[in-house]
Amino acid sequence: MASSPARGFSMLEMMTVVALVIVLASITFISLQPALKAARVDSAYNAVLMTMRNYRSRAITERRRYIVAFAAPGTITVSFWEVGVPVAPAPVVVQALTLPNDVQFMVQAGMPSTPVTVPDGFGVGGTAIDFGQGLGVGSLNYVMFMPDGSAQDTSNPGGSGNINNGVLYLGRTGDITSMRALTVFGSTGRIRGWRLIKPAGGPQWMQQ
């Protein structure tokens, strides 16, 4: 009884299969890049939003003052500031965060730039970290959450300061649709999130 010869894959066939796998993997990797970049922006935005909301909540429940400060390109520092009369002790840092390397506090050309088109009417879209709206002291880089939930500045070391409204922008360089924003209403400490969309009429902010 004759046996049939065993047949395997030739070297050419194996190389062809490997080449196809590599090509398909490359196509998949490239196609996933926009989604991965968007996910990093969303992750950074959520981290900033939750940090601000968390320390506003802690200021209320703990009856304390928490200062949330922002520094370009992407650093957040949270400090606890004890009340002292007439002079308060120096703030104590309790947390520090850094955004992903490709996400930063920034503004970009083409963003809405009039009081009626920017988030909650704060500023004109030209400054990435723009708190202290209406105080006449320039753009502050922080908010201080108070035991009553409000957001203020640090002008009075022994107690309350001025109501501190403002806006914060973040996104990826060269990608205007990646832009996100957060606004703070000083009187209540309410924090709102925004996303820049690009319909046919041009870029506009939409509340998230």
Short mmCIF file of C-alpha atoms in Angstrom, two decimals:
data_model
loop_
_atom_site.label_atom_id
_atom_site.label_comp_id
_atom_site.label_asym_id
_atom_site.label_seq_id
_atom_site.Cartn_x
_atom_site.Cartn_y
_atom_site.Cartn_z
CA MET A 1 0.00 0.00 0.00
CA ALA A 2 1.68 3.23 -1.19
CA SER A 3 1.81 6.22 1.15
CA SER A 4 1.16 9.69 -0.20
CA PRO A 5 3.95 12.22 0.40
CA ALA A 6 3.37 14.72 3.24
CA ARG A 7 2.77 18.25 2.04
CA GLY A 8 3.70 21.34 4.11
CA PHE A 9 3.94 25.08 3.56
CA SER A 10 6.71 26.37 1.38
CA MET A 11 8.98 29.16 2.57
CA LEU A 12 7.39 31.52 0.04
CA GLU A 13 3.90 30.77 1.35
CA MET A 14 4.98 31.36 4.96
CA MET A 15 6.64 34.65 4.07
CA THR A 16 3.51 35.74 2.21
CA VAL A 17 1.32 35.02 5.24
CA VAL A 18 3.69 36.84 7.59
CA ALA A 19 3.77 39.85 5.27
CA LEU A 20 -0.04 39.95 5.15
CA VAL A 21 -0.25 39.79 8.96
CA ILE A 22 2.23 42.67 9.28
CA VAL A 23 0.31 44.78 6.73
CA LEU A 24 -3.02 44.15 8.46
CA ALA A 25 -1.53 44.95 11.88
CA SER A 26 -0.06 48.19 10.54
CA ILE A 27 -3.38 49.24 9.01
CA THR A 28 -5.18 48.48 12.27
CA PHE A 29 -2.62 50.43 14.31
CA ILE A 30 -2.84 53.46 12.03
CA SER A 31 -6.63 53.41 11.97
CA LEU A 32 -6.76 53.29 15.77
CA GLN A 33 -4.49 56.31 16.29
CA PRO A 34 -7.24 58.97 16.10
CA ALA A 35 -9.34 57.05 18.61
CA LEU A 36 -6.39 56.60 20.96
CA LYS A 37 -5.51 60.30 20.79
CA ALA A 38 -9.13 61.28 21.47
CA ALA A 39 -9.21 58.88 24.41
CA ARG A 40 -6.13 60.56 25.95
CA VAL A 41 -7.76 63.98 25.64
CA ASP A 42 -10.96 62.69 27.23
CA SER A 43 -8.96 61.06 30.02
CA ALA A 44 -7.10 64.31 30.73
CA TYR A 45 -10.32 66.36 30.64
CA ASN A 46 -12.05 63.94 33.02
CA ALA A 47 -9.07 64.01 35.39
CA VAL A 48 -9.17 67.82 35.60
CA LEU A 49 -12.94 67.90 35.98
CA MET A 50 -13.02 65.25 38.71
CA THR A 51 -10.13 66.88 40.58
CA MET A 52 -11.93 70.21 40.72
CA ARG A 53 -15.25 68.69 41.71
CA ASN A 54 -13.63 66.43 44.29
CA TYR A 55 -11.86 69.27 46.11
CA ARG A 56 -14.90 71.52 45.99
CA SER A 57 -16.84 68.70 47.65
CA ARG A 58 -14.08 68.18 50.22
CA ALA A 59 -13.98 71.90 50.99
CA ILE A 60 -17.68 71.71 51.87
CA THR A 61 -17.65 68.47 53.85
CA GLU A 62 -14.38 69.16 55.69
CA ARG A 63 -15.02 72.88 56.20
CA ARG A 64 -11.64 73.69 54.68
CA ARG A 65 -10.10 75.78 51.90
CA TYR A 66 -8.54 73.98 48.94
CA ILE A 67 -6.57 75.78 46.22
CA VAL A 68 -6.49 74.09 42.81
CA ALA A 69 -3.73 75.67 40.69
CA PHE A 70 -2.86 75.07 37.04
CA ALA A 71 0.48 75.54 35.27
CA ALA A 72 1.26 75.12 31.57
CA PRO A 73 1.86 72.85 29.88
CA GLY A 74 -0.07 70.37 32.02
CA THR A 75 0.43 70.42 35.79
CA ILE A 76 -2.26 70.59 38.48
CA THR A 77 -1.35 71.27 42.11
CA VAL A 78 -3.84 71.07 44.96
CA SER A 79 -3.07 72.75 48.29
CA PHE A 80 -4.84 72.94 51.63
CA TRP A 81 -4.80 76.43 53.16
CA GLU A 82 -5.53 76.71 56.85
CA VAL A 83 -7.28 79.85 58.12
CA GLY A 84 -5.24 82.09 60.37
CA VAL A 85 -5.84 85.57 61.82
CA PRO A 86 -4.28 87.92 60.99
CA VAL A 87 -1.84 85.78 58.97
CA ALA A 88 -2.57 82.29 57.65
CA PRO A 89 0.21 79.66 57.44
CA ALA A 90 1.60 78.75 54.04
CA PRO A 91 -0.58 76.44 51.91
CA VAL A 92 0.35 72.74 52.07
CA VAL A 93 0.41 70.71 48.83
CA VAL A 94 -1.79 67.63 49.10
CA GLN A 95 -1.86 66.40 45.49
CA ALA A 96 -0.11 66.96 42.17
CA LEU A 97 -1.14 65.66 38.75
CA THR A 98 0.36 65.82 35.27
CA LEU A 99 -1.56 65.54 32.01
CA PRO A 100 -0.44 63.16 29.22
CA ASN A 101 2.49 64.51 27.18
CA ASP A 102 0.39 65.28 24.10
CA VAL A 103 -2.38 67.09 26.03
CA GLN A 104 -1.84 70.51 27.56
CA PHE A 105 -3.50 73.68 28.79
CA MET A 106 -3.67 75.77 25.64
CA VAL A 107 -5.70 77.78 23.14
CA GLN A 108 -5.62 77.47 19.36
CA ALA A 109 -6.24 79.69 16.36
CA GLY A 110 -9.80 79.34 15.10
CA MET A 111 -11.42 78.98 18.51
CA PRO A 112 -14.46 81.20 19.23
CA SER A 113 -13.20 84.55 20.49
CA THR A 114 -16.09 86.82 21.45
CA PRO A 115 -17.88 87.17 24.79
CA VAL A 116 -21.04 85.59 23.36
CA THR A 117 -19.29 82.56 21.84
CA VAL A 118 -16.81 81.50 24.55
CA PRO A 119 -17.86 79.10 27.36
CA ASP A 120 -20.21 80.90 29.77
CA GLY A 121 -19.00 84.25 28.42
CA PHE A 122 -15.69 84.14 30.33
CA GLY A 123 -12.85 85.93 28.51
CA VAL A 124 -12.35 85.91 24.74
CA GLY A 125 -10.70 82.54 24.20
CA GLY A 126 -7.18 83.93 24.13
CA THR A 127 -5.77 82.63 27.44
CA ALA A 128 -5.52 78.96 28.39
CA ILE A 129 -5.81 79.47 32.17
CA ASP A 130 -8.12 82.42 32.66
CA PHE A 131 -9.52 82.70 36.20
CA GLY A 132 -10.11 85.93 38.09
CA GLN A 133 -12.68 87.20 35.59
CA GLY A 134 -13.80 90.70 36.44
CA LEU A 135 -11.25 91.24 39.22
CA GLY A 136 -9.02 93.53 37.19
CA VAL A 137 -5.86 91.73 38.31
CA GLY A 138 -5.05 89.79 35.16
CA SER A 139 -5.56 86.09 34.54
CA LEU A 140 -5.29 84.04 37.73
CA ASN A 141 -4.04 80.46 37.43
CA TYR A 142 -6.05 79.03 40.32
CA VAL A 143 -9.36 78.77 42.13
CA MET A 144 -9.82 78.39 45.87
CA PHE A 145 -12.84 76.37 46.95
CA MET A 146 -14.39 77.53 50.21
CA PRO A 147 -16.42 75.72 52.90
CA ASP A 148 -19.61 77.23 51.47
CA GLY A 149 -18.80 75.75 48.04
CA SER A 150 -17.91 79.04 46.38
CA ALA A 151 -14.72 79.69 44.39
CA GLN A 152 -12.65 82.69 45.48
CA ASP A 153 -9.18 84.19 45.18
CA THR A 154 -6.59 84.36 47.96
CA SER A 155 -6.64 88.14 48.46
CA ASN A 156 -7.57 87.84 52.16
CA PRO A 157 -5.24 85.38 53.96
CA GLY A 158 -7.36 85.46 57.11
CA GLY A 159 -10.67 84.55 55.50
CA SER A 160 -12.72 85.00 52.36
CA GLY A 161 -11.47 86.59 49.15
CA ASN A 162 -13.12 87.83 45.97
CA ILE A 163 -15.52 85.76 43.91
CA ASN A 164 -13.39 83.95 41.32
CA ASN A 165 -15.01 83.12 37.97
CA GLY A 166 -13.01 81.68 35.10
CA VAL A 167 -12.32 79.24 32.32
CA LEU A 168 -9.65 76.65 31.56
CA TYR A 169 -8.82 75.25 28.09
CA LEU A 170 -6.97 72.05 27.19
CA GLY A 171 -6.35 69.99 24.05
CA ARG A 172 -3.79 68.69 21.57
CA THR A 173 -1.57 70.97 19.47
CA GLY A 174 -2.76 71.24 15.88
CA ASP A 175 -6.07 69.50 16.55
CA ILE A 176 -8.77 72.10 17.19
CA THR A 177 -11.54 69.51 17.53
CA SER A 178 -9.68 68.03 20.52
CA MET A 179 -10.26 71.20 22.55
CA ARG A 180 -12.12 70.97 25.86
CA ALA A 181 -12.95 73.67 28.42
CA LEU A 182 -14.06 73.93 32.03
CA THR A 183 -15.78 76.93 33.58
CA VAL A 184 -16.18 77.84 37.24
CA PHE A 185 -18.87 80.15 38.64
CA GLY A 186 -17.35 81.78 41.68
CA SER A 187 -20.52 82.53 43.62
CA THR A 188 -21.57 78.87 43.74
CA GLY A 189 -18.41 77.01 42.73
CA ARG A 190 -20.37 75.26 39.99
CA ILE A 191 -18.10 73.61 37.42
CA ARG A 192 -19.22 72.97 33.85
CA GLY A 193 -17.49 71.08 31.04
CA TRP A 194 -17.40 72.01 27.36
CA ARG A 195 -16.39 70.40 24.06
CA LEU A 196 -15.46 72.23 20.84
CA ILE A 197 -17.40 70.94 17.86
CA LYS A 198 -16.96 71.95 14.23
CA PRO A 199 -20.26 72.07 12.34
CA ALA A 200 -20.64 73.66 8.92
CA GLY A 201 -21.03 77.11 10.45
CA GLY A 202 -17.63 76.98 12.16
CA PRO A 203 -16.26 75.91 15.56
CA GLN A 204 -18.55 76.34 18.54
CA TRP A 205 -18.62 75.25 22.16
CA MET A 206 -21.13 72.67 23.32
CA GLN A 207 -21.72 71.93 26.99
CA GLN A 208 -20.97 68.33 27.96
#
